[in-house]
PDB file of C-alpha atoms in Angstrom:
ATOM      1  CA  MET Z   1       0.000   0.000   0.000  1.00 64.00           C
ATOM      2  CA  TYR Z   2       2.809   2.433   0.824  1.00 74.00           C
ATOM      3  CA  GLY Z   3       5.596   1.012  -1.352  1.00 76.00           C
ATOM      4  CA  THR Z   4       6.526   1.777  -4.920  1.00 86.00           C
ATOM      5  CA  ALA Z   5       5.527  -0.832  -7.482  1.00 89.00           C
ATOM      6  CA  GLY Z   6       8.407  -3.080  -8.491  1.00 91.00           C
ATOM      7  CA  ILE Z   7      10.789  -2.073  -5.695  1.00 95.00           C
ATOM      8  CA  PRO Z   8      12.042  -5.140  -3.761  1.00 97.00           C
ATOM      9  CA  ASP Z   9      10.497  -5.857  -0.349  1.00 95.00           C
ATOM     10  CA  VAL Z  10      13.787  -5.726   1.574  1.00 95.00           C
ATOM     11  CA  ILE Z  11      16.678  -3.379   0.789  1.00 96.00           C
ATOM     12  CA  ALA Z  12      19.850  -3.333   2.883  1.00 95.00           C
ATOM     13  CA  CYS Z  13      23.483  -2.316   2.888  1.00 95.00           C
ATOM     14  CA  ILE Z  14      25.572  -4.988   4.625  1.00 90.00           C
ATOM     15  CA  GLY Z  15      29.319  -4.624   4.903  1.00 88.00           C
ATOM     16  CA  GLY Z  16      29.257  -1.931   2.230  1.00 92.00           C
ATOM     17  CA  ARG Z  17      27.356  -4.155  -0.227  1.00 94.00           C
ATOM     18  CA  PHE Z  18      23.882  -3.452  -1.566  1.00 97.00           C
ATOM     19  CA  PHE Z  19      21.258  -6.197  -1.201  1.00 96.00           C
ATOM     20  CA  ALA Z  20      17.676  -6.331  -2.412  1.00 97.00           C
ATOM     21  CA  PHE Z  21      15.259  -9.197  -1.773  1.00 97.00           C
ATOM     22  CA  GLU Z  22      11.869  -9.802  -3.320  1.00 97.00           C
ATOM     23  CA  VAL Z  23      10.072 -12.074  -0.850  1.00 97.00           C
ATOM     24  CA  LYS Z  24       7.694 -14.684  -2.247  1.00 97.00           C
ATOM     25  CA  THR Z  25       5.871 -17.757  -1.016  1.00 96.00           C
ATOM     26  CA  GLU Z  26       6.803 -21.157  -2.468  1.00 94.00           C
ATOM     27  CA  GLU Z  27       4.147 -20.663  -5.163  1.00 96.00           C
ATOM     28  CA  GLY Z  28       4.556 -16.905  -5.560  1.00 96.00           C
ATOM     29  CA  LYS Z  29       5.859 -15.383  -8.778  1.00 96.00           C
ATOM     30  CA  ALA Z  30       7.506 -12.035  -9.360  1.00 96.00           C
ATOM     31  CA  THR Z  31       5.812  -9.584 -11.659  1.00 96.00           C
ATOM     32  CA  ALA Z  32       7.572  -8.343 -14.784  1.00 96.00           C
ATOM     33  CA  LEU Z  33       8.165  -5.029 -13.008  1.00 96.00           C
ATOM     34  CA  GLN Z  34       9.764  -6.776 -10.008  1.00 97.00           C
ATOM     35  CA  GLU Z  35      12.004  -8.909 -12.237  1.00 97.00           C
ATOM     36  CA  SER Z  36      13.061  -5.794 -14.139  1.00 97.00           C
ATOM     37  CA  ALA Z  37      13.992  -3.990 -10.918  1.00 97.00           C
ATOM     38  CA  LEU Z  38      16.093  -6.975  -9.745  1.00 98.00           C
ATOM     39  CA  ARG Z  39      17.938  -7.087 -13.097  1.00 98.00           C
ATOM     40  CA  LYS Z  40      18.671  -3.350 -12.946  1.00 98.00           C
ATOM     41  CA  ILE Z  41      20.100  -3.698  -9.430  1.00 98.00           C
ATOM     42  CA  GLN Z  42      22.304  -6.617 -10.533  1.00 97.00           C
ATOM     43  CA  LYS Z  43      23.460  -4.696 -13.627  1.00 98.00           C
ATOM     44  CA  CYS Z  44      24.614  -1.863 -11.348  1.00 97.00           C
ATOM     45  CA  GLY Z  45      26.636  -4.253  -9.184  1.00 97.00           C
ATOM     46  CA  GLY Z  46      24.095  -4.850  -6.433  1.00 97.00           C
ATOM     47  CA  ASN Z  47      22.988  -8.237  -5.133  1.00 96.00           C
ATOM     48  CA  ALA Z  48      19.323  -8.919  -5.834  1.00 97.00           C
ATOM     49  CA  ALA Z  49      17.220 -12.057  -5.712  1.00 97.00           C
ATOM     50  CA  ILE Z  50      13.811 -13.568  -5.193  1.00 97.00           C
ATOM     51  CA  VAL Z  51      13.824 -15.384  -1.850  1.00 98.00           C
ATOM     52  CA  ARG Z  52      11.338 -17.757  -0.279  1.00 97.00           C
ATOM     53  CA  SER Z  53      12.766 -18.324   3.221  1.00 96.00           C
ATOM     54  CA  VAL Z  54      15.053 -16.872   5.861  1.00 96.00           C
ATOM     55  CA  GLU Z  55      17.436 -19.780   5.240  1.00 96.00           C
ATOM     56  CA  GLU Z  56      17.699 -18.775   1.588  1.00 95.00           C
ATOM     57  CA  VAL Z  57      18.634 -15.227   2.584  1.00 95.00           C
ATOM     58  CA  LYS Z  58      21.250 -16.536   5.047  1.00 95.00           C
ATOM     59  CA  ARG Z  59      22.815 -18.744   2.360  1.00 93.00           C
ATOM     60  CA  MET Z  60      22.979 -15.862  -0.096  1.00 91.00           C
ATOM     61  CA  LEU Z  61      24.574 -13.545   2.458  1.00 91.00           C
ATOM     62  CA  GLU Z  62      27.124 -16.186   3.500  1.00 91.00           C
ATOM     63  CA  GLU Z  63      28.101 -16.885  -0.132  1.00 89.00           C
ATOM     64  CA  ILE Z  64      28.507 -13.248  -1.050  1.00 85.00           C
ATOM     65  CA  THR Z  65      30.167 -11.938   2.110  1.00 78.00           C
ATOM     66  CA  ALA Z  66      32.546 -14.903   2.551  1.00 75.00           C
TER      67      ALA Z  66
END
């Protein structure tokens, strides 16, 4: 209701690195606008992904910040 369409649900700067997460259920699908925003973030050097669990976020952060 208060967000901007297409902008990922979670945005963070961790250890000087930009992260963006679009949170979905197991069956949920990103819209074309959401997928476009994630690609733009990645193209600019940020880390962006669709995630479906806290464990998935932890794995991504461990892989990238290791």
